[in-house]
Coordinates of C-alpha atoms and ligand atoms in Angstrom, one line a residue:
X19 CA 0.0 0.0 0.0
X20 CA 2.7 2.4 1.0
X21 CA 3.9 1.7 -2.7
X22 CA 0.9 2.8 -4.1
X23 CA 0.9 6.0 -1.8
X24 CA 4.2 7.1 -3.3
X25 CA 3.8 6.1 -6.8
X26 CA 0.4 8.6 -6.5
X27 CA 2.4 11.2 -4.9
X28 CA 5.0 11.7 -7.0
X29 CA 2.2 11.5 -10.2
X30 CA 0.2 13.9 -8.3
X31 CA 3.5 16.4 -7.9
X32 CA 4.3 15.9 -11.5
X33 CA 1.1 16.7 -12.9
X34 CA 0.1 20.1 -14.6
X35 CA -3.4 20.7 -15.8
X36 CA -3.4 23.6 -18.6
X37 CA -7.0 24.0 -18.4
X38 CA -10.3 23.3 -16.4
X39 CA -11.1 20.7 -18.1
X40 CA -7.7 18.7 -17.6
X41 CA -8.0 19.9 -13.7
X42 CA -11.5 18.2 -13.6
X43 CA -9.9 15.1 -14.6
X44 CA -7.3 15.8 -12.1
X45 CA -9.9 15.9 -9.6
X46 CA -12.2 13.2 -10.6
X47 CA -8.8 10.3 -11.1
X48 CA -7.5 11.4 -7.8
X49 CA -10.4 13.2 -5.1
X50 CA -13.9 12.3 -6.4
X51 CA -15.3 9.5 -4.3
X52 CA -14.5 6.8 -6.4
X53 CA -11.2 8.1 -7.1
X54 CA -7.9 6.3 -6.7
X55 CA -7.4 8.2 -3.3
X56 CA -10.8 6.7 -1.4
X57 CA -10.2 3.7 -3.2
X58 CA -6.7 3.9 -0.9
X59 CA -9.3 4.6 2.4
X60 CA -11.4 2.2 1.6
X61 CA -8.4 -0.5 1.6
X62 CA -7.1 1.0 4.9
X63 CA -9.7 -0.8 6.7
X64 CA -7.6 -4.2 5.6
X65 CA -4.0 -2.5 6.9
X66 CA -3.0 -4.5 10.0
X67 CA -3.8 -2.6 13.5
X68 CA 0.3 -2.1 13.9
X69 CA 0.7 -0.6 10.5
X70 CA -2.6 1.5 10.7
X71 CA -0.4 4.5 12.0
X72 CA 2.6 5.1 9.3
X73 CA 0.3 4.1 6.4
X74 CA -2.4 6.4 7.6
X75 CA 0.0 9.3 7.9
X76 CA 1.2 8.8 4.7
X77 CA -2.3 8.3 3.2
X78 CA -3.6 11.8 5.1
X79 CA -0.6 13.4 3.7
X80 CA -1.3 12.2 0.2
X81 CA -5.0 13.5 0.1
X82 CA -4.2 17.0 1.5
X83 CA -0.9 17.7 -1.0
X84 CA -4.1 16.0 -3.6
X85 CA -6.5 18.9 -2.1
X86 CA -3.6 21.6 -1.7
X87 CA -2.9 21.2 -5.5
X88 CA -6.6 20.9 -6.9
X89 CA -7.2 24.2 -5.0
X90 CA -3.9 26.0 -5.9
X91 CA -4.4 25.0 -9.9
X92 CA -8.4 26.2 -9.2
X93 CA -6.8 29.6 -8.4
X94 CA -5.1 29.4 -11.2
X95 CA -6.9 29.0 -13.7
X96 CA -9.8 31.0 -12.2
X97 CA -9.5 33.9 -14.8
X98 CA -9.9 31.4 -18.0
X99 CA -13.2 31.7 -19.5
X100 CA -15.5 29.1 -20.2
X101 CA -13.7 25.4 -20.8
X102 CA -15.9 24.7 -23.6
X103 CA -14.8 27.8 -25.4
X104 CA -11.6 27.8 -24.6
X105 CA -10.6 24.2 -25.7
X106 CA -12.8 23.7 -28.8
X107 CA -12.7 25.3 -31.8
X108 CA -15.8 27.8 -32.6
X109 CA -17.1 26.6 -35.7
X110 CA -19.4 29.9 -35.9
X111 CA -16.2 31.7 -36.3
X112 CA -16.3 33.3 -40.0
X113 CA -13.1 32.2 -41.8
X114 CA -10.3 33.9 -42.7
X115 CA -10.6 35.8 -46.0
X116 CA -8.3 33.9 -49.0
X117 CA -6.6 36.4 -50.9
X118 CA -6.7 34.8 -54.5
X119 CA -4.9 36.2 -57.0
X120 CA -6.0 38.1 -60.5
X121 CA -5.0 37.7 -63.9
X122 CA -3.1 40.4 -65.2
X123 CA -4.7 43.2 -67.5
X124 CA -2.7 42.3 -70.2
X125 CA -3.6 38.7 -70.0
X126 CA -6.7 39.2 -70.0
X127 CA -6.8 41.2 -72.9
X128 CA -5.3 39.6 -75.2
X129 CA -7.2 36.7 -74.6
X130 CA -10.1 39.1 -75.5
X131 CA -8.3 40.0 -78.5
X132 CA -7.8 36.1 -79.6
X133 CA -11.8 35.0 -78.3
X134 CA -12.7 37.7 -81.0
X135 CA -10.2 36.4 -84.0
X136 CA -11.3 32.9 -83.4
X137 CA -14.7 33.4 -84.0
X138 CA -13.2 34.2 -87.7
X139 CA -11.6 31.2 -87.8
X140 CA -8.2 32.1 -86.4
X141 CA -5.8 30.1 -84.9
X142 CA -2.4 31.1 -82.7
X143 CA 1.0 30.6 -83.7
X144 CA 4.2 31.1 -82.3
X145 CA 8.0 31.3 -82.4
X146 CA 10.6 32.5 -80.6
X147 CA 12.1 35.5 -78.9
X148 CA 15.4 35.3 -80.0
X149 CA 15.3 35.3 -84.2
X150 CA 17.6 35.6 -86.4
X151 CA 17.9 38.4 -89.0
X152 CA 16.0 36.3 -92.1
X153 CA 12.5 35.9 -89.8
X154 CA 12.5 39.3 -88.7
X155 CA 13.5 41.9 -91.2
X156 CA 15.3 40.0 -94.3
X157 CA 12.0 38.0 -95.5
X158 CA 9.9 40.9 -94.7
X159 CA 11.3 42.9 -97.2
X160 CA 13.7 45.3 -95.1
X161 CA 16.1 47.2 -97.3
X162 CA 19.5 46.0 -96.0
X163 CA 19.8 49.8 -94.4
X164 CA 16.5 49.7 -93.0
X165 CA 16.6 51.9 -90.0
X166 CA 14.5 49.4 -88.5
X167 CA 18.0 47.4 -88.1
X168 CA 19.9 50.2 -86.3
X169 CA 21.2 49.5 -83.1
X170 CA 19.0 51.9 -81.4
X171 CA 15.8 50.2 -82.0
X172 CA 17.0 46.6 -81.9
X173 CA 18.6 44.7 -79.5
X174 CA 21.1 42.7 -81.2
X175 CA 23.6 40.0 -79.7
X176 CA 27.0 41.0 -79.3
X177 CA 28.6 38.1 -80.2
X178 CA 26.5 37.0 -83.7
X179 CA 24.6 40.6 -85.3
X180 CA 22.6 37.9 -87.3
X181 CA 20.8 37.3 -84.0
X182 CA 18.6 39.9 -82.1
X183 CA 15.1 39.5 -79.9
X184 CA 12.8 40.0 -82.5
X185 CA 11.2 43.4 -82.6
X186 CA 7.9 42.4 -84.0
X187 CA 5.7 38.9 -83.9
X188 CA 6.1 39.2 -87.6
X189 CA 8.8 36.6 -87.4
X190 CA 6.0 34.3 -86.7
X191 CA 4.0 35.2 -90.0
X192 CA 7.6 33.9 -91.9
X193 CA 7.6 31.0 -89.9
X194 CA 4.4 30.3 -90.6
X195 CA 4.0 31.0 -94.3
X196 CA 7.3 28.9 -95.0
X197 CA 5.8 25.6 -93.4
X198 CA 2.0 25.8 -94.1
X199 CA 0.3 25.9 -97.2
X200 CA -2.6 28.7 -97.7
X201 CA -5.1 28.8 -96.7
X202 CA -3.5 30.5 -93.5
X203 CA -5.3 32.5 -91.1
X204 CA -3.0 32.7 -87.9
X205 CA -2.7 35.6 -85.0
X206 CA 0.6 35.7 -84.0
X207 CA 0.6 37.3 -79.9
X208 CA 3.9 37.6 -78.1
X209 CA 6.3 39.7 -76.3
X210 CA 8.4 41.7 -78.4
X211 CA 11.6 44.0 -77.5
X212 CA 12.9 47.3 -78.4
X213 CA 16.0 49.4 -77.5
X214 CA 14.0 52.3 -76.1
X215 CA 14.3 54.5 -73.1
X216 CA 11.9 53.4 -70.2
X217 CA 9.1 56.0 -70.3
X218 CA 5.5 56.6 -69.6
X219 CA 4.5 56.0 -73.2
X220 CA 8.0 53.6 -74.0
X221 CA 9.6 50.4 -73.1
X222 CA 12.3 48.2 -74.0
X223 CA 9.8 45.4 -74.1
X224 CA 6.1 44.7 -75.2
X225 CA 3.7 42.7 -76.0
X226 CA 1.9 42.1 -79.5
X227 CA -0.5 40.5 -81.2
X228 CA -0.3 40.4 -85.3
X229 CA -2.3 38.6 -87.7
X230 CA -2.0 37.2 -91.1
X231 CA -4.5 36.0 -93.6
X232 CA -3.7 34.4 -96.8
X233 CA -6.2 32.8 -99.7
X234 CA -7.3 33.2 -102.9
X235 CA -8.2 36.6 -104.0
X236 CA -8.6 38.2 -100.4
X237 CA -8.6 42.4 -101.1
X238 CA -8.3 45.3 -98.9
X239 CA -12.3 44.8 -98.2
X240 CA -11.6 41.8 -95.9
X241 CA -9.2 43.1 -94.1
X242 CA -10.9 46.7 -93.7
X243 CA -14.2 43.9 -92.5
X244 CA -12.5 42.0 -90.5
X245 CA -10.9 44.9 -88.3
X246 CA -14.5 47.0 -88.5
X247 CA -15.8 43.8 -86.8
X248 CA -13.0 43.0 -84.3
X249 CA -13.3 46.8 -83.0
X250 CA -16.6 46.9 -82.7
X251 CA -16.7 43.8 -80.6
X252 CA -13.8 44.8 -78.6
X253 CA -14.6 48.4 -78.1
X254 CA -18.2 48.9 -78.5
X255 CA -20.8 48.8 -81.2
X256 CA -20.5 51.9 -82.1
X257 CA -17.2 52.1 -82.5
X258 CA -15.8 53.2 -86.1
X259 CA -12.7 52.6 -88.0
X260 CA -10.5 54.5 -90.9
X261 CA -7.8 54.1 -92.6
X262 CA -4.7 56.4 -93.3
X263 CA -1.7 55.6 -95.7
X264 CA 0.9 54.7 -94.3
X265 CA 4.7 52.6 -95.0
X266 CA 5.8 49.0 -93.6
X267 CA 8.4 47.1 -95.8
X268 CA 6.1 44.0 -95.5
X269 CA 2.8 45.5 -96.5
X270 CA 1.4 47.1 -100.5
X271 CA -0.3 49.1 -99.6
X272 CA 0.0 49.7 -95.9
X273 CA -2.3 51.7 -93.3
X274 CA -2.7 52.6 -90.0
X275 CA -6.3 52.1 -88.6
X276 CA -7.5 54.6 -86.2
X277 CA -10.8 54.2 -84.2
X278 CA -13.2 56.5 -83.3
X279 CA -12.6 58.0 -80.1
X280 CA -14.2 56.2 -76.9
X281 CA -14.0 59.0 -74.5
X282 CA -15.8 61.9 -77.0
X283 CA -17.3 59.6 -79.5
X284 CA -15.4 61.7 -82.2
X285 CA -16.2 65.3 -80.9
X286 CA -12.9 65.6 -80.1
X287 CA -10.7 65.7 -76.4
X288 CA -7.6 65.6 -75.2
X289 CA -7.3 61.9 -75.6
X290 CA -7.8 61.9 -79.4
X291 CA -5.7 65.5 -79.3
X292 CA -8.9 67.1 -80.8
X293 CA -8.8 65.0 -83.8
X294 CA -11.8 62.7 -82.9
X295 CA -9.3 59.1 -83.8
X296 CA -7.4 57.3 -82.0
X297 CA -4.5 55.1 -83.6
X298 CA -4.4 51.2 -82.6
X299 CA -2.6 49.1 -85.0
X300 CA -0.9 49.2 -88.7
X301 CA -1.8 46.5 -91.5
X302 CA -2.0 46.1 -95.0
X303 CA -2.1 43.8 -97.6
X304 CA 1.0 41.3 -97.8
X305 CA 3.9 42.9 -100.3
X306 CA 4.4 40.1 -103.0
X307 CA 8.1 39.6 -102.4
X308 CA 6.9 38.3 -98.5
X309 CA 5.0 35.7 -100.2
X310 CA 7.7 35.0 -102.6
X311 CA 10.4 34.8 -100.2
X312 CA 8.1 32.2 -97.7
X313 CA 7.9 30.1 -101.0
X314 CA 4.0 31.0 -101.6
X315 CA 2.9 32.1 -105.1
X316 CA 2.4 35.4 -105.2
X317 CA 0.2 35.1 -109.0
X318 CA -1.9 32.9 -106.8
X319 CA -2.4 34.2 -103.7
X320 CA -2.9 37.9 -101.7
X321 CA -3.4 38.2 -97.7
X322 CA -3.9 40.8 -95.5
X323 CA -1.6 41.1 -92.3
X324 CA -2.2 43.7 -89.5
X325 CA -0.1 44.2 -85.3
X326 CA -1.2 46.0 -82.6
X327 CA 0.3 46.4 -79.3
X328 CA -2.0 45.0 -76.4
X329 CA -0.8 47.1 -74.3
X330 CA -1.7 49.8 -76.0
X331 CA -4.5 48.4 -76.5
X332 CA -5.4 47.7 -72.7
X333 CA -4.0 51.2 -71.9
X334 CA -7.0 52.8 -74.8
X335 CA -9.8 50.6 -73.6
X336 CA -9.2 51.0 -69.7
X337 CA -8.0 54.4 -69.6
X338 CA -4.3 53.9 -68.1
X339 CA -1.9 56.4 -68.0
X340 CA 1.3 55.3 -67.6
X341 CA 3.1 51.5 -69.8
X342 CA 5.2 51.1 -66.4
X343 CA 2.2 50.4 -64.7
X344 CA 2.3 46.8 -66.4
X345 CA 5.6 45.4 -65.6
X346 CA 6.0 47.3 -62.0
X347 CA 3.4 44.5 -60.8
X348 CA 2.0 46.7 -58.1
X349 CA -1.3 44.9 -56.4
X350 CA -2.9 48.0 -56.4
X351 CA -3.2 48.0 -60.0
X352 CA -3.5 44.8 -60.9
X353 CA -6.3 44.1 -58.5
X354 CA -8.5 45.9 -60.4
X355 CA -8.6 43.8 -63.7
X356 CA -10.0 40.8 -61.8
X357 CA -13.5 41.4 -63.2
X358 CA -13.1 42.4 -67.0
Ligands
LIG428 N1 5.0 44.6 -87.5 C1 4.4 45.9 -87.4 C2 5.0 46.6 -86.2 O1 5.6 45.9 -85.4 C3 3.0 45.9 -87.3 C4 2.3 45.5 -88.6 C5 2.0 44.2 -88.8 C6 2.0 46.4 -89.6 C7 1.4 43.7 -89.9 C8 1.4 46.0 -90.7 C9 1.1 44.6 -90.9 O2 4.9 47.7 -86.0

């Protein structure tokens, strides 16, 4: 018995209840009335008379350290609140918010862009950054002294100046024409790079999106139809396009297409700069020597190609200031495309 008194003592010293409901089982294993300690009184009555002294000592002493603890750890834990509370988790609790991330405005615009283009039967190619001098400027029809191939708008490699990052997704047109047969109808998106100071309205890189048609006896009417329909559907129904002459190597003849401005609806503002159009992209009909030099007969076919710059783009249709805003990833910004 006296083994048993020790062996509960020294558990009872040991012990350290965290919380009410650990010091109730504290209580209940060692002082409630079926508890190990009454169990010990109740086999007292069995101790021989001549042992009844030491062993009852040692039994009183064991029930009172048992009381002086339960009533020590009572004061204890006197200023926790409510067991239940405490211990268990609240399941009325309302959870913790998930921050989920957005796509970014240019992402989702150009996925616009291609949603629109594939309704026409579009499909998306690509190629690489890194091109060399044929995909980019020679088989477009660049003069050999373009200024197109000066060092300060292209980014060349040191080491080979037949390889540069391509400065347009026109590279992609090439690459395309040169292993498909027509009929071809591709948009071409991409990031594309320029050796320009960093500025509100410039960057060194960008992203694109071209396109390229080529059949049988397509004419300027297709491609003027085909852009009337893609800006209306990207930037309204009302929205109107023109033409103006302009020059690319790779285009006979080339434009740039304007749209009627979305802020005064063509009345004029300091968007358009009074003029009531806005520029968003240059195109034209495919020069013959492209097709020639991508192997497609030029007596046979015609095709219309046309680039724009989504960020641009994103930067007409949502009002944005300043190109930086894209690549400096602030939250603040991009948060707010989530929606469109
Ligand atoms: N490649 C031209 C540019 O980067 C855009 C363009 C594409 C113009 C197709 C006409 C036709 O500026």
């Amino acid at each position: 018995m006296l083994d048993k008194i020790n062996q509960y003592a020294a558990e009872i010293a040991a012990i350290q209840p965290q919380n009410k409901v650990a010091l109730e089982d504290f209580r209940i294993t060692y002082l409630s009335k079926k508890g190990l300690i009454s169990t010990l009184f109740e086999n007292f009555k069995a101790v021989p008379n001549d042992q009844k002294k030491a062993i009852g000592g040692e039994l009183n002493k064991l029930k009172q350290a048992a009381e002086a603890k339960l009533a020590l750890l009572q004061e204890m834990l006197s200023n926790q609140g409510d067991d239940l509370k405490d211990d268990h988790f609240d399941y009325s609790l309302p959870t913790i918010p998930h921050q989920i991330g957005t796509r970014h405005p240019l992402w989702l615009v150009k996925n616009r862009i291609i949603e629109i283009f594939e309704r026409m039967g579009f499909s998306i190619a690509t190629g690489p950054e890194i091109e060399d001098d044929w995909h980019n400027f020679s088989a477009l029809n660049f003069a050999e002294n373009h200024p197109a191939r000066e060092m300060q708008d292209t980014f060349f490699v040191n080491l080979n100046p037949d390889i540069a990052l391509r400065t347009h997704t026109s590279s992609v047109q090439v690459r395309t024409m040169e292993t498909q047969k027509p009929p071809i109808r591709i948009l071409s998106p991409g990031r594309v790079f320029r050796n320009e100071a960093i500025t509100a309205r410039a960057h060194c890189f960008f992203h694109q999106i071209e396109g390229l048609y080529i059949n049988e006896n397509v004419s300027v009417k297709d491609l003027k139809q085909t852009l009337l329909y893609f800006a209306q559907e990207f930037f309204g129904k009302k929205t109107n396009i023109r033409m103006r002459p302009s020059y690319f190597p790779f285009t006979e003849p080339s434009v740039e297409v304007d749209i009627s401005c979305q802020i005064c609806g063509g009345k004029g503002c300091n968007v358009c700069k009074h003029s009531g159009w806005v520029e968003i992209m240059g195109a034209g009909m495919v020069d013959p020597n492209v097709l020639e030099n991508c192997g497609i007969d030029s007596k046979k076919y015609t095709g219309f190609a046309f680039g724009m710059g989504i960020e641009r783009i994103t930067m007409l249709k949502y009002q944005i200031k300043d190109l930086r805003l894209f690549s400096e990833n602030d939250v603040r910004f991009l948060r707010q495309f989530q929606h469109i």
